[in-house]
Short mmCIF file of C-alpha atoms in Angstrom, two decimals:
data_model
loop_
_atom_site.label_atom_id
_atom_site.label_comp_id
_atom_site.label_asym_id
_atom_site.label_seq_id
_atom_site.Cartn_x
_atom_site.Cartn_y
_atom_site.Cartn_z
CA MET A 1 19.82 3.87 28.05
CA GLU A 2 18.80 5.38 31.40
CA SER A 3 17.56 8.94 32.42
CA GLY A 4 21.63 9.70 34.41
CA GLN A 5 23.25 9.08 31.28
CA TRP A 6 20.62 10.96 29.35
CA THR A 7 21.26 13.58 31.14
CA GLU A 8 25.08 13.53 31.02
CA ASP A 9 24.87 13.52 27.57
CA ILE A 10 22.86 16.13 27.68
CA LYS A 11 25.89 18.42 29.62
CA LYS A 12 28.00 17.28 27.32
CA ALA A 13 26.22 18.88 24.56
CA LEU A 14 25.77 22.40 26.76
CA GLU A 15 29.21 22.98 26.82
CA ASN A 16 29.30 25.08 23.89
CA ASN A 17 25.83 26.76 25.05
CA ASP A 18 24.68 25.32 21.47
CA GLN A 19 21.02 25.32 22.23
CA ALA A 20 20.34 23.43 18.72
CA LEU A 21 22.44 20.79 19.72
CA ALA A 22 21.14 20.11 22.90
CA VAL A 23 17.82 19.75 21.82
CA LYS A 24 19.06 17.43 18.84
CA ARG A 25 20.69 14.98 21.62
CA VAL A 26 17.10 15.15 22.84
CA GLN A 27 15.74 14.22 19.68
CA GLU A 28 17.79 11.37 19.15
CA TYR A 29 17.13 10.06 22.56
CA LEU A 30 13.46 10.17 21.94
CA ASP A 31 13.85 8.24 18.54
CA LYS A 32 16.01 6.18 20.11
CA GLU A 33 13.16 5.00 22.65
CA ASN A 34 11.01 4.21 19.90
CA ASN A 35 12.35 2.24 17.12
CA THR A 36 12.24 -1.07 19.16
CA PRO A 37 12.15 -3.96 16.55
CA ILE A 38 9.86 -6.12 15.93
CA ASN A 39 9.87 -8.80 13.30
CA ILE A 40 6.85 -10.81 12.60
CA ALA A 41 7.00 -14.17 9.86
CA VAL A 42 3.45 -14.71 8.48
CA THR A 43 3.85 -18.13 6.43
CA GLY A 44 1.06 -21.07 5.53
CA GLU A 45 0.49 -22.55 2.36
CA SER A 46 0.08 -20.41 -1.31
CA GLY A 47 -3.71 -18.98 -1.20
CA SER A 48 -4.12 -18.85 3.01
CA GLY A 49 -4.29 -15.28 2.95
CA LYS A 50 -1.16 -14.26 4.11
CA SER A 51 -0.48 -11.19 2.07
CA THR A 52 -4.48 -9.82 3.07
CA PHE A 53 -3.19 -10.60 6.93
CA VAL A 54 0.19 -8.52 6.53
CA ASN A 55 -1.77 -5.66 5.14
CA ALA A 56 -4.38 -5.68 7.45
CA PHE A 57 -2.12 -5.36 10.33
CA ARG A 58 -0.54 -2.87 9.03
CA GLY A 59 -3.85 -1.11 8.36
CA ILE A 60 -3.49 -0.51 4.89
CA ASN A 61 -5.89 -1.97 2.04
CA ASN A 62 -4.76 -4.30 -0.78
CA GLU A 63 -4.62 -1.43 -3.34
CA ASP A 64 -2.45 1.23 -1.46
CA GLU A 65 0.56 1.85 -2.87
CA GLY A 66 3.40 -0.48 -0.66
CA ALA A 67 0.47 -3.03 -0.03
CA ALA A 68 1.72 -6.65 -0.13
CA PRO A 69 0.70 -8.02 -3.60
CA THR A 70 -2.73 -10.15 -3.16
CA GLY A 71 -4.30 -13.29 -5.57
CA CYS A 72 -5.86 -16.58 -6.05
CA VAL A 73 -2.31 -18.03 -6.79
CA GLU A 74 0.87 -17.55 -5.03
CA THR A 75 1.81 -14.30 -5.14
CA THR A 76 5.01 -14.40 -2.71
CA THR A 77 7.69 -16.33 -4.06
CA GLU A 78 10.86 -14.94 -1.51
CA VAL A 79 10.84 -13.61 1.48
CA THR A 80 9.46 -9.75 1.97
CA PRO A 81 9.88 -7.44 4.78
CA TYR A 82 6.77 -4.81 4.57
CA LEU A 83 7.58 -1.80 7.32
CA HIS A 84 4.27 -0.41 9.38
CA PRO A 85 3.38 2.95 7.75
CA ASN A 86 3.88 4.85 11.16
CA TYR A 87 6.62 2.65 13.15
CA PRO A 88 8.87 1.57 10.31
CA ASN A 89 10.31 -0.47 13.68
CA VAL A 90 7.71 -3.23 13.33
CA LYS A 91 7.82 -5.35 10.19
CA LEU A 92 5.64 -7.91 8.98
CA TRP A 93 7.31 -10.56 6.62
CA ASP A 94 5.20 -11.86 3.84
CA LEU A 95 6.99 -15.53 3.84
CA PRO A 96 6.86 -17.82 0.49
CA GLY A 97 3.74 -20.79 1.21
CA ILE A 98 5.50 -23.75 2.60
CA GLY A 99 6.63 -26.75 0.33
CA THR A 100 6.45 -24.02 -2.91
CA PRO A 101 9.03 -25.29 -5.41
CA ASN A 102 11.97 -22.73 -3.93
CA PHE A 103 11.11 -23.52 -0.55
CA SER A 104 10.26 -27.13 0.70
CA ALA A 105 8.76 -27.98 3.79
CA ASP A 106 12.55 -29.49 4.90
CA ASN A 107 14.81 -26.88 4.86
CA TYR A 108 11.78 -24.02 5.14
CA LEU A 109 13.13 -22.03 7.94
CA GLU A 110 16.70 -22.37 7.27
CA LEU A 111 15.55 -20.64 3.88
CA VAL A 112 13.61 -18.17 5.19
CA GLY A 113 16.25 -16.94 7.96
CA PHE A 114 14.15 -17.63 11.38
CA GLU A 115 16.62 -15.93 13.41
CA ARG A 116 15.93 -12.88 12.36
CA PHE A 117 11.97 -13.12 13.67
CA ASP A 118 10.29 -13.04 17.17
CA PHE A 119 7.61 -14.94 16.44
CA PHE A 120 5.49 -16.78 13.35
CA ILE A 121 2.18 -16.63 12.21
CA ILE A 122 1.01 -19.51 10.46
CA ILE A 123 -2.00 -18.88 8.62
CA SER A 124 -4.21 -21.16 6.80
CA ALA A 125 -8.08 -20.59 5.09
CA THR A 126 -9.07 -24.30 5.69
CA ARG A 127 -7.66 -26.78 7.99
CA PHE A 128 -3.63 -27.14 9.32
CA ARG A 129 -1.72 -29.42 7.26
CA GLU A 130 1.00 -31.89 7.41
CA ASN A 131 3.38 -29.19 6.29
CA ASP A 132 1.86 -26.47 9.16
CA VAL A 133 2.60 -28.88 11.72
CA LYS A 134 5.90 -30.20 10.82
CA LEU A 135 7.03 -26.17 10.55
CA ALA A 136 5.27 -25.61 14.25
CA GLN A 137 7.32 -28.17 15.71
CA GLU A 138 10.64 -26.66 13.99
CA ILE A 139 10.16 -23.38 15.51
CA GLN A 140 9.27 -24.84 18.95
CA GLY A 141 12.47 -26.40 18.75
CA MET A 142 13.82 -23.14 17.75
CA LYS A 143 12.67 -21.67 20.98
CA LYS A 144 10.38 -19.76 18.83
CA LYS A 145 6.30 -18.54 19.21
CA PHE A 146 4.03 -19.46 16.76
CA TYR A 147 0.52 -19.46 16.88
CA PHE A 148 -2.18 -20.99 14.67
CA VAL A 149 -4.74 -18.33 12.44
CA ARG A 150 -7.57 -19.80 10.61
CA SER A 151 -8.20 -16.87 7.83
CA LYS A 152 -11.08 -16.39 5.64
CA ILE A 153 -13.45 -16.51 9.04
CA ASP A 154 -16.19 -14.08 6.98
CA SER A 155 -16.05 -15.92 3.88
CA ASP A 156 -16.73 -19.49 5.75
CA LEU A 157 -19.93 -17.71 7.67
CA ARG A 158 -21.42 -16.19 4.92
CA ASN A 159 -21.35 -19.69 3.03
CA GLU A 160 -22.75 -21.14 6.36
CA GLU A 161 -25.46 -19.01 6.13
CA ILE A 162 -26.60 -19.63 2.52
CA SER A 163 -26.28 -23.65 2.80
CA GLN A 164 -27.48 -23.74 6.18
CA ARG A 165 -31.79 -23.64 7.12
CA ASP A 166 -31.05 -23.04 10.78
CA PHE A 167 -27.62 -21.18 10.86
CA ASN A 168 -26.14 -20.34 13.90
CA ALA A 169 -22.64 -17.92 13.98
CA GLU A 170 -21.78 -18.93 17.14
CA ARG A 171 -21.98 -22.41 16.53
CA THR A 172 -20.37 -22.11 13.59
CA LEU A 173 -17.94 -20.96 14.38
CA GLN A 174 -17.11 -23.16 17.26
CA GLN A 175 -17.70 -25.69 14.96
CA ILE A 176 -14.74 -24.19 12.97
CA ARG A 177 -12.34 -23.67 16.14
CA ASP A 178 -13.01 -27.44 17.12
CA ASN A 179 -12.49 -28.85 13.61
CA CYS A 180 -9.01 -26.84 13.51
CA ILE A 181 -7.64 -27.77 17.10
CA GLN A 182 -8.56 -31.47 16.45
CA GLY A 183 -6.95 -31.72 13.70
CA LEU A 184 -4.03 -30.20 15.09
CA GLN A 185 -4.03 -32.73 17.90
CA ARG A 186 -4.25 -35.77 15.70
CA GLN A 187 -1.29 -34.77 14.07
CA GLY A 188 0.73 -34.25 17.46
CA VAL A 189 0.35 -30.81 18.75
CA GLU A 190 -0.44 -30.47 21.97
CA SER A 191 -3.20 -28.45 23.09
CA PRO A 192 -3.16 -26.10 20.14
CA GLN A 193 -4.20 -22.09 20.24
CA VAL A 194 -5.95 -21.33 17.13
CA PHE A 195 -7.21 -17.64 16.27
CA LEU A 196 -10.09 -17.34 13.85
CA VAL A 197 -9.57 -13.94 11.51
CA SER A 198 -10.77 -12.18 9.11
CA SER A 199 -8.12 -9.67 7.52
CA PHE A 200 -11.44 -7.21 6.41
CA HIS A 201 -13.32 -7.03 9.70
CA LEU A 202 -9.96 -7.29 12.28
CA HIS A 203 -12.68 -6.00 15.19
CA LEU A 204 -14.90 -9.21 14.89
CA TYR A 205 -13.64 -13.06 15.79
CA ASP A 206 -10.60 -13.72 17.69
CA PHE A 207 -7.88 -10.90 16.31
CA THR A 208 -7.96 -9.18 19.58
CA LEU A 209 -7.32 -12.52 21.43
CA LEU A 210 -4.48 -12.80 19.31
CA GLY A 211 -3.49 -9.22 20.37
CA ASP A 212 -3.45 -9.83 24.34
CA THR A 213 -1.47 -12.95 23.33
CA PHE A 214 1.07 -11.15 21.50
CA GLU A 215 1.36 -8.81 24.39
CA GLY A 216 1.37 -11.25 27.29
CA GLU A 217 4.17 -13.56 25.70
CA LEU A 218 6.36 -10.73 24.39
CA PRO A 219 9.31 -8.52 26.44
CA ALA A 220 8.37 -5.50 27.80
CA HIS A 221 10.43 -3.32 25.43
CA LYS A 222 8.65 -5.30 22.44
CA LYS A 223 5.60 -5.44 23.78
CA HIS A 224 4.90 -1.91 24.41
CA ALA A 225 6.31 -1.65 20.32
CA LEU A 226 3.89 -3.89 19.33
CA LEU A 227 0.89 -2.25 20.94
CA LEU A 228 1.07 1.03 19.36
CA ALA A 229 1.52 -0.35 16.11
CA MET A 230 -1.98 -2.54 16.02
CA PRO A 231 -4.41 -0.89 14.28
CA ASN A 232 -7.35 0.71 16.61
CA ILE A 233 -9.68 -2.59 16.48
CA SER A 234 -11.64 -1.85 19.58
CA GLN A 235 -12.24 0.94 22.24
CA ASP A 236 -9.63 -1.33 24.41
CA VAL A 237 -7.19 -1.56 22.23
CA ILE A 238 -7.37 2.60 22.78
CA ASP A 239 -7.48 2.89 26.01
CA LYS A 240 -4.50 0.34 26.13
CA LYS A 241 -2.45 2.74 24.07
CA LYS A 242 -3.11 5.37 26.40
CA LYS A 243 -2.17 3.42 29.34
CA ALA A 244 0.89 2.90 27.54
CA PHE A 245 1.78 6.27 27.01
CA GLN A 246 0.70 6.98 30.18
CA SER A 247 3.35 5.10 31.73
CA LYS A 248 6.12 7.48 29.82
CA ILE A 249 5.21 11.03 31.05
CA LYS A 250 6.19 11.03 34.39
CA TYR A 251 9.72 9.79 32.75
CA TYR A 252 9.22 12.78 30.26
CA ALA A 253 8.65 14.72 32.49
CA THR A 254 11.65 14.20 34.45
CA LEU A 255 14.27 14.41 31.76
CA SER A 256 12.63 18.13 31.27
CA ALA A 257 13.51 18.89 34.70
CA GLY A 258 17.11 17.51 34.33
CA VAL A 259 17.22 20.37 31.33
CA ALA A 260 16.54 22.55 33.59
CA ALA A 261 19.19 21.99 36.09
CA ALA A 262 21.16 23.46 33.22
CA PRO A 263 21.70 27.09 33.79
CA VAL A 264 21.25 28.55 30.44
CA PRO A 265 18.45 30.48 29.77
CA GLY A 266 15.48 29.56 27.12
CA LEU A 267 17.41 26.14 27.12
CA SER A 268 14.64 24.32 28.89
CA ALA A 269 11.86 25.77 27.25
CA ALA A 270 13.11 24.96 23.69
CA VAL A 271 13.85 21.06 25.08
CA ASP A 272 10.28 21.13 26.63
CA VAL A 273 8.79 22.41 23.45
CA GLY A 274 11.25 19.62 21.63
CA VAL A 275 10.15 17.20 23.48
CA LEU A 276 6.00 17.71 23.42
CA VAL A 277 6.36 18.01 19.64
CA SER A 278 8.27 14.39 19.60
CA VAL A 279 5.34 12.88 22.05
CA VAL A 280 2.62 14.79 20.53
CA THR A 281 3.44 12.88 17.23
CA GLN A 282 3.70 9.59 18.81
CA TYR A 283 0.30 10.14 20.43
CA VAL A 284 -1.66 11.24 16.73
CA ASN A 285 0.47 8.19 15.16
CA GLY A 286 -0.64 5.68 17.90
CA PHE A 287 -4.50 6.51 18.33
CA GLY A 288 -4.14 6.53 13.53
CA LEU A 289 -5.11 10.33 13.72
CA ASP A 290 -2.27 11.34 11.10
CA LYS A 291 -4.28 11.82 7.56
CA PRO A 292 -2.85 8.91 6.20
CA SER A 293 -4.24 6.79 8.41
CA LEU A 294 -7.26 8.56 8.37
CA GLN A 295 -7.59 7.96 4.98
CA ARG A 296 -7.05 4.77 4.74
CA LEU A 297 -9.65 3.90 7.18
CA ALA A 298 -12.64 6.63 5.61
CA ASP A 299 -11.61 4.12 2.23
CA SER A 300 -11.96 0.83 4.54
CA THR A 301 -15.40 1.43 5.95
CA HIS A 302 -16.46 3.81 3.08
CA VAL A 303 -17.10 6.35 5.92
CA PRO A 304 -16.12 9.76 4.43
CA TYR A 305 -12.98 11.01 5.14
CA ASP A 306 -14.82 14.47 6.19
CA GLU A 307 -17.41 13.03 8.43
CA LEU A 308 -14.34 11.44 10.34
CA ILE A 309 -12.71 14.66 10.51
CA ALA A 310 -15.73 16.43 11.80
CA ILE A 311 -16.00 14.64 15.14
CA ILE A 312 -12.46 15.10 15.88
CA VAL A 313 -12.30 17.89 18.26
CA SER A 314 -8.21 18.15 18.88
CA PRO A 315 -6.02 20.66 16.19
CA LEU A 316 -3.38 18.67 16.50
CA ALA A 317 -5.42 15.66 14.74
CA ALA A 318 -4.39 15.14 10.41
CA VAL A 319 -2.00 17.80 10.62
CA LYS A 320 2.24 17.89 10.93
CA ILE A 321 3.13 18.68 14.33
CA THR A 322 5.02 21.90 14.81
CA PRO A 323 6.81 23.54 17.76
CA GLY A 324 3.92 26.44 16.88
CA LEU A 325 1.02 24.84 16.79
CA VAL A 326 2.23 22.75 20.18
CA LEU A 327 2.71 26.43 21.56
CA LYS A 328 -0.36 27.44 20.41
CA VAL A 329 -2.65 25.12 21.71
CA LEU A 330 -0.84 24.79 25.07
CA LEU A 331 -1.05 29.06 25.49
CA GLY A 332 -5.25 28.45 25.00
CA CYS A 333 -4.60 25.91 28.75
CA ALA A 334 -4.96 28.09 31.92
CA GLY A 335 -2.11 28.55 33.57
CA THR A 336 0.40 26.87 31.06
CA ALA A 337 2.01 30.29 29.62
CA ALA A 338 2.01 30.90 33.36
CA LEU A 339 3.94 27.85 34.15
CA MET A 340 6.50 28.64 31.13
CA ALA A 341 7.11 32.37 32.44
CA ALA A 342 7.82 31.20 35.82
CA GLU A 343 10.16 28.30 35.14
CA GLU A 344 12.57 31.32 33.13
CA GLY A 345 11.85 33.71 36.40
CA SER A 346 12.89 31.52 38.72
CA ARG A 347 16.52 31.18 37.20
CA PHE A 348 17.49 34.46 38.83
CA ILE A 349 16.67 33.37 42.22
CA PRO A 350 19.63 32.99 44.17
CA ILE A 351 20.86 29.35 45.18
CA LEU A 352 17.09 28.06 45.10
CA GLY A 353 16.49 29.17 41.45
CA ILE A 354 17.48 25.64 39.76
CA LEU A 355 15.28 23.64 42.11
CA ALA A 356 12.04 26.17 41.34
CA ALA A 357 12.89 25.74 37.16
CA MET A 358 13.29 22.21 38.05
CA SER A 359 9.71 21.60 40.03
CA LEU A 360 8.12 23.55 36.99
CA SER A 361 9.66 22.32 33.96
CA PHE A 362 8.40 18.77 35.34
CA THR A 363 5.08 19.84 35.87
CA PHE A 364 4.84 22.26 33.04
CA THR A 365 5.56 18.44 30.89
CA TYR A 366 3.46 16.67 33.03
CA ARG A 367 0.63 18.52 32.97
CA ALA A 368 0.98 19.25 29.12
CA LEU A 369 1.40 15.62 28.11
CA SER A 370 -1.75 14.42 30.26
CA TYR A 371 -4.24 16.88 28.07
CA PHE A 372 -2.69 16.27 25.14
CA LEU A 373 -3.15 12.68 25.54
CA ASP A 374 -6.53 12.77 27.17
CA THR A 375 -7.78 14.83 24.34
CA LEU A 376 -6.44 13.04 21.45
CA ALA A 377 -7.61 9.67 23.38
CA GLU A 378 -11.13 10.78 23.23
CA ASP A 379 -10.74 11.65 19.47
CA ALA A 380 -9.67 8.28 18.45
CA GLN A 381 -12.65 6.68 21.00
CA ARG A 382 -15.17 9.06 18.71
CA VAL A 383 -13.58 8.21 15.29
CA PHE A 384 -13.50 4.53 16.23
CA LYS A 385 -17.04 4.85 16.99
CA LYS A 386 -18.03 6.52 13.89
CA ALA A 387 -15.91 4.69 12.06
CA LEU A 388 -17.97 1.29 12.66
CA GLY A 389 -20.80 3.27 12.94
CA LEU A 390 -21.41 3.05 16.52
CA ASP A 391 -23.03 6.09 18.58
CA THR A 392 -20.48 8.97 18.68
CA SER A 393 -22.36 10.78 21.72
CA VAL A 394 -19.59 11.33 24.50
#
């Protein structure tokens, strides 16, 4: 929905001078903007690590509530969607292993409902076999994207280190990659790209490259939604999220200015705070600074939760974002209260008052969101470094 249509909807909501309805319409719009559906299919032979990958991508541990079941034998017996804990519009579908009794290779795509998926991740813990290749070729024929992921790399490296006297990690990784690529080429796959991944250490090996590849090949609106749902596996990912959020600030500020054009005292401030609450909640969730995400990070990295909390500066992390909290933080910022008061006061200026109110509303929303984004992004970087045992000095 374009901003013009959005403004028209708000104006309709104002016909009865109903502030609550106007704020509700704003919230509905913001929710719609951030609900782009993404459906990712994760498949491969049984025991390849599909379920562990699904859990890791969602930032949860195998033992957490809502985790995809894992085990040494095939645990996925039907097509099962798993929602991202912070972005339920992003679903990872754990598919039964290709070639299992109820999902034969010949009609696998039809059985799993291939048309619902944006792309496929084909996982193998050893080498990619005939069924994997056949599936990839059929996916390609359906004009869908697929990606080969070689899993359990951490286990391979440990085994090689034990068995080799002159072990070299980089050489071993390249040998694994070459072996997979050559095997796929022998089976007729042209120019295959294989990503080496450890679901227990996503910040290592090729997961970052895999995420970059997703971004480069998805439509813009889907790319944005997927980026926000990606786990914070590197400082680069955090920076990308910040830039994605930053690109929307001018848009939100323009919408705020549109509401300020309505000659209803108190409405613009109410809507502005509603927008701030919604967008700041996006920032907190996207950066993994909400309490459940921080607890999962503490559990997976064995860094105590209290130590992660201790290095966070913003009072908006690990708490429920409310209008009262947002206003409290803003009132501590120089000039913010004056901007809000000036906007309301300008309404009583004849002729030019509404234009002044629009300008002040734009400036207020833009500055407030920029401030929140900067502080939360810095906190996300501190938490990332602390979780990985890196230097956390700023």
